[in-house]
Amino acid sequence: MPISMGEVVVAGSGAGGLAAALAIARQRHRVLVLGDSDPFVPPDAGVHLTPGVLRALDRIGVGLDTRDRAATVGRVHVVDGVTGQPITTMPAASRHGRPHAVVRGRDLLELLRRRCRTDPAIRLREDASVVGYEQSDERLTVRLSTGERLAADALVGADGVCSQVRLRLTGATRRTSPYATFHTTFPADRMPAPPASPFADRSSVTLWAGPDWQLVRYPAGEDRVGVAANCPHDVDTLVPGARVPGSQVLLRLPGLTESAQELVSLGTDWRMWVPCDPAPLTRWHDRRVVLTGAAVRPAFLCAFPAALQAVDDAVRLADVMDCDAADFPEAFRSYALHRV
């Protein structure tokens, strides 16, 4: 007997939200994606694609193009950020025959958007976002920033830790993260030639670990290098990508070794992000509302290019939605139990 198609609203059109839309549409449900991508994720930041994430992208039909644009990661070097002495080097080879890779966030988003636009079961709206919802055991109403109220069978919150869906579901309050992320990219040909610099190996990731801060250099895809720093800040508000000079970044990394200071100086377009502070989750769902993607696992709260767990989350969420719309609450309960 064919399942009853559901009307699903996805809050957030970042990678997690778009991946969720593609995966849920494959279960024959209609999907409306609302809102823009997370403003607290640098669009040029590299996204870490593990072998598992590459397999998940294959399942929603975007894996091949993504790997064509990605930079393969060979090794991960960890260095004492103050003395410059190496701590360890780890190979990034996979036991599953697929590489670890990094792709530019904006490139991945474009691939996902393009795939969504070709799916007749998916509609994209960036002119409205989800600001709240009300539900009973039988009914769900989603409130939009435009004043519209939509009846739906399910609401998937994938719009980041600052999202109204997450705050409403968890009862949490919005707090500013105590850590800021600084990020820049530049052409790989600006890197010093070996052996002049310990970070000249363009296919590897290097992490300088310091006291309460870290700095990372990684291949960002399409012949670019990404550099990110994660450290405490002294601002009292959220910051969605303010331009800052490299000298300010260096001030936030006290004691940084001279060779890594040279790396920071190569960045000419440093930006600063201060996102929401994600309180630990004890609830992932409430009847017909479920959280996934960046609403559960913040995508860029550390300097290392974040593994895009949101895509794997989306595919696994859709797997339990191979059911009638009436059974979504039980499906979401199962999903939350397994993902925790």
PDB file of C-alpha atoms in Angstrom, residues 93-227:
ATOM      1  CA  ALA A  93      43.813   7.767   4.491  1.00  0.00           C
ATOM      2  CA  SER A  94      40.523   5.927   4.832  1.00  0.00           C
ATOM      3  CA  ARG A  95      40.088   2.212   5.435  1.00  0.00           C
ATOM      4  CA  HIS A  96      37.075   2.358   3.118  1.00  0.00           C
ATOM      5  CA  GLY A  97      38.935   3.217  -0.093  1.00  0.00           C
ATOM      6  CA  ARG A  98      37.730   6.825  -0.229  1.00  0.00           C
ATOM      7  CA  PRO A  99      39.678   9.947   0.702  1.00  0.00           C
ATOM      8  CA  HIS A 100      39.120  12.609   3.279  1.00  0.00           C
ATOM      9  CA  ALA A 101      38.585  15.847   1.387  1.00  0.00           C
ATOM     10  CA  VAL A 102      37.831  19.540   1.833  1.00  0.00           C
ATOM     11  CA  VAL A 103      35.471  21.520  -0.385  1.00  0.00           C
ATOM     12  CA  ARG A 104      34.563  25.208  -0.259  1.00  0.00           C
ATOM     13  CA  GLY A 105      31.280  25.738   1.586  1.00  0.00           C
ATOM     14  CA  ARG A 106      29.811  27.986  -1.119  1.00  0.00           C
ATOM     15  CA  ASP A 107      30.610  25.391  -3.820  1.00  0.00           C
ATOM     16  CA  LEU A 108      28.868  22.640  -1.880  1.00  0.00           C
ATOM     17  CA  LEU A 109      25.825  24.863  -1.288  1.00  0.00           C
ATOM     18  CA  GLU A 110      25.542  25.639  -4.992  1.00  0.00           C
ATOM     19  CA  LEU A 111      25.658  21.947  -5.879  1.00  0.00           C
ATOM     20  CA  LEU A 112      22.945  21.174  -3.338  1.00  0.00           C
ATOM     21  CA  ARG A 113      20.758  24.102  -4.474  1.00  0.00           C
ATOM     22  CA  ARG A 114      21.081  23.058  -8.102  1.00  0.00           C
ATOM     23  CA  ARG A 115      19.988  19.529  -7.250  1.00  0.00           C
ATOM     24  CA  CYS A 116      17.033  20.803  -5.183  1.00  0.00           C
ATOM     25  CA  ARG A 117      15.826  23.026  -8.038  1.00  0.00           C
ATOM     26  CA  THR A 118      15.552  20.020 -10.325  1.00  0.00           C
ATOM     27  CA  ASP A 119      13.445  17.994  -7.860  1.00  0.00           C
ATOM     28  CA  PRO A 120       9.705  18.592  -8.406  1.00  0.00           C
ATOM     29  CA  ALA A 121       8.945  17.637  -4.789  1.00  0.00           C
ATOM     30  CA  ILE A 122      11.088  20.497  -3.378  1.00  0.00           C
ATOM     31  CA  ARG A 123      10.347  24.229  -3.223  1.00  0.00           C
ATOM     32  CA  LEU A 124      12.940  26.794  -2.083  1.00  0.00           C
ATOM     33  CA  ARG A 125      11.942  30.111  -0.500  1.00  0.00           C
ATOM     34  CA  GLU A 126      14.630  32.476   0.754  1.00  0.00           C
ATOM     35  CA  ASP A 127      12.185  35.369   1.227  1.00  0.00           C
ATOM     36  CA  ALA A 128      10.819  33.954   4.489  1.00  0.00           C
ATOM     37  CA  SER A 129      12.160  32.160   7.551  1.00  0.00           C
ATOM     38  CA  VAL A 130      10.609  30.186  10.386  1.00  0.00           C
ATOM     39  CA  VAL A 131      10.001  32.271  13.529  1.00  0.00           C
ATOM     40  CA  GLY A 132       7.928  29.804  15.531  1.00  0.00           C
ATOM     41  CA  TYR A 133       5.378  27.037  15.557  1.00  0.00           C
ATOM     42  CA  GLU A 134       2.438  25.587  17.461  1.00  0.00           C
ATOM     43  CA  GLN A 135       1.433  21.963  17.524  1.00  0.00           C
ATOM     44  CA  SER A 136      -0.927  19.449  19.017  1.00  0.00           C
ATOM     45  CA  ASP A 137      -0.834  15.677  18.666  1.00  0.00           C
ATOM     46  CA  GLU A 138      -2.646  15.948  15.321  1.00  0.00           C
ATOM     47  CA  ARG A 139      -1.785  19.393  13.976  1.00  0.00           C
ATOM     48  CA  LEU A 140       1.310  21.516  13.303  1.00  0.00           C
ATOM     49  CA  THR A 141       1.288  25.190  12.306  1.00  0.00           C
ATOM     50  CA  VAL A 142       4.521  26.907  11.263  1.00  0.00           C
ATOM     51  CA  ARG A 143       4.804  30.718  11.650  1.00  0.00           C
ATOM     52  CA  LEU A 144       6.901  32.648   9.129  1.00  0.00           C
ATOM     53  CA  SER A 145       8.695  35.989   9.228  1.00  0.00           C
ATOM     54  CA  THR A 146       6.253  37.250   6.576  1.00  0.00           C
ATOM     55  CA  GLY A 147       3.295  36.714   8.903  1.00  0.00           C
ATOM     56  CA  GLU A 148       2.149  33.609   7.052  1.00  0.00           C
ATOM     57  CA  ARG A 149       0.977  30.528   8.927  1.00  0.00           C
ATOM     58  CA  LEU A 150       1.485  27.176   7.200  1.00  0.00           C
ATOM     59  CA  ALA A 151      -0.124  23.864   8.066  1.00  0.00           C
ATOM     60  CA  ALA A 152       2.422  21.046   7.833  1.00  0.00           C
ATOM     61  CA  ASP A 153       2.936  17.445   8.813  1.00  0.00           C
ATOM     62  CA  ALA A 154       6.496  17.997  10.035  1.00  0.00           C
ATOM     63  CA  LEU A 155       9.028  20.747  10.759  1.00  0.00           C
ATOM     64  CA  VAL A 156      12.752  20.018  10.440  1.00  0.00           C
ATOM     65  CA  GLY A 157      14.972  22.569  12.201  1.00  0.00           C
ATOM     66  CA  ALA A 158      18.291  22.741  10.328  1.00  0.00           C
ATOM     67  CA  ASP A 159      19.016  26.463  10.632  1.00  0.00           C
ATOM     68  CA  GLY A 160      21.803  26.576  13.200  1.00  0.00           C
ATOM     69  CA  VAL A 161      22.195  26.997  16.939  1.00  0.00           C
ATOM     70  CA  CYS A 162      20.682  30.506  16.807  1.00  0.00           C
ATOM     71  CA  SER A 163      17.482  29.178  15.211  1.00  0.00           C
ATOM     72  CA  GLN A 164      14.036  29.891  16.576  1.00  0.00           C
ATOM     73  CA  VAL A 165      13.133  26.242  16.055  1.00  0.00           C
ATOM     74  CA  ARG A 166      15.941  25.053  18.331  1.00  0.00           C
ATOM     75  CA  LEU A 167      15.178  27.694  20.970  1.00  0.00           C
ATOM     76  CA  ARG A 168      11.458  26.911  20.932  1.00  0.00           C
ATOM     77  CA  LEU A 169      11.960  23.145  21.096  1.00  0.00           C
ATOM     78  CA  THR A 170      14.636  23.142  23.802  1.00  0.00           C
ATOM     79  CA  GLY A 171      13.438  26.106  25.871  1.00  0.00           C
ATOM     80  CA  ALA A 172      16.994  27.481  25.776  1.00  0.00           C
ATOM     81  CA  THR A 173      17.901  31.163  25.639  1.00  0.00           C
ATOM     82  CA  ARG A 174      20.183  32.723  23.056  1.00  0.00           C
ATOM     83  CA  ARG A 175      23.719  33.224  24.408  1.00  0.00           C
ATOM     84  CA  THR A 176      26.857  34.541  22.771  1.00  0.00           C
ATOM     85  CA  SER A 177      29.644  31.998  22.370  1.00  0.00           C
ATOM     86  CA  PRO A 178      32.776  32.762  24.440  1.00  0.00           C
ATOM     87  CA  TYR A 179      34.892  31.877  21.388  1.00  0.00           C
ATOM     88  CA  ALA A 180      35.290  33.708  18.107  1.00  0.00           C
ATOM     89  CA  THR A 181      36.346  32.262  14.773  1.00  0.00           C
ATOM     90  CA  PHE A 182      38.559  34.239  12.379  1.00  0.00           C
ATOM     91  CA  HIS A 183      38.847  33.017   8.817  1.00  0.00           C
ATOM     92  CA  THR A 184      40.473  33.885   5.497  1.00  0.00           C
ATOM     93  CA  THR A 185      41.414  32.211   2.218  1.00  0.00           C
ATOM     94  CA  PHE A 186      43.998  33.097  -0.417  1.00  0.00           C
ATOM     95  CA  PRO A 187      45.451  31.540  -3.607  1.00  0.00           C
ATOM     96  CA  ALA A 188      47.701  28.560  -2.962  1.00  0.00           C
ATOM     97  CA  ASP A 189      50.463  30.008  -5.142  1.00  0.00           C
ATOM     98  CA  ARG A 190      51.094  32.636  -2.441  1.00  0.00           C
ATOM     99  CA  MET A 191      52.355  29.930  -0.109  1.00  0.00           C
ATOM    100  CA  PRO A 192      56.157  29.770   0.421  1.00  0.00           C
ATOM    101  CA  ALA A 193      57.922  26.996  -1.484  1.00  0.00           C
ATOM    102  CA  PRO A 194      59.341  24.067   0.533  1.00  0.00           C
ATOM    103  CA  PRO A 195      61.443  23.772   2.567  1.00  0.00           C
ATOM    104  CA  ALA A 196      61.216  27.424   3.625  1.00  0.00           C
ATOM    105  CA  SER A 197      58.074  26.863   5.690  1.00  0.00           C
ATOM    106  CA  PRO A 198      56.664  23.937   7.696  1.00  0.00           C
ATOM    107  CA  PHE A 199      53.145  24.665   6.400  1.00  0.00           C
ATOM    108  CA  ALA A 200      54.023  24.545   2.688  1.00  0.00           C
ATOM    109  CA  ASP A 201      52.632  21.036   2.156  1.00  0.00           C
ATOM    110  CA  ARG A 202      49.440  22.071   0.381  1.00  0.00           C
ATOM    111  CA  SER A 203      47.672  18.714   0.584  1.00  0.00           C
ATOM    112  CA  SER A 204      47.867  18.490   4.376  1.00  0.00           C
ATOM    113  CA  VAL A 205      46.142  20.143   7.316  1.00  0.00           C
ATOM    114  CA  THR A 206      48.323  21.776   9.977  1.00  0.00           C
ATOM    115  CA  LEU A 207      46.967  22.686  13.413  1.00  0.00           C
ATOM    116  CA  TRP A 208      48.914  24.927  15.782  1.00  0.00           C
ATOM    117  CA  ALA A 209      47.622  24.320  19.317  1.00  0.00           C
ATOM    118  CA  GLY A 210      48.164  27.090  21.869  1.00  0.00           C
ATOM    119  CA  PRO A 211      46.913  28.014  25.342  1.00  0.00           C
ATOM    120  CA  ASP A 212      43.154  28.490  24.844  1.00  0.00           C
ATOM    121  CA  TRP A 213      43.509  29.065  21.083  1.00  0.00           C
ATOM    122  CA  GLN A 214      44.224  27.182  17.891  1.00  0.00           C
ATOM    123  CA  LEU A 215      45.186  28.049  14.331  1.00  0.00           C
ATOM    124  CA  VAL A 216      44.617  25.816  11.307  1.00  0.00           C
ATOM    125  CA  ARG A 217      45.865  25.861   7.726  1.00  0.00           C
ATOM    126  CA  TYR A 218      44.045  23.584   5.287  1.00  0.00           C
ATOM    127  CA  PRO A 219      43.512  23.082   1.528  1.00  0.00           C
ATOM    128  CA  ALA A 220      40.273  24.909   0.722  1.00  0.00           C
ATOM    129  CA  GLY A 221      39.668  23.518  -2.776  1.00  0.00           C
ATOM    130  CA  GLU A 222      40.087  25.093  -6.223  1.00  0.00           C
ATOM    131  CA  ASP A 223      43.771  25.940  -5.575  1.00  0.00           C
ATOM    132  CA  ARG A 224      43.092  27.988  -2.460  1.00  0.00           C
ATOM    133  CA  VAL A 225      44.389  27.803   1.094  1.00  0.00           C
ATOM    134  CA  GLY A 226      42.139  28.362   4.100  1.00  0.00           C
ATOM    135  CA  VAL A 227      43.351  29.668   7.463  1.00  0.00           C
TER     136      VAL A 227
END
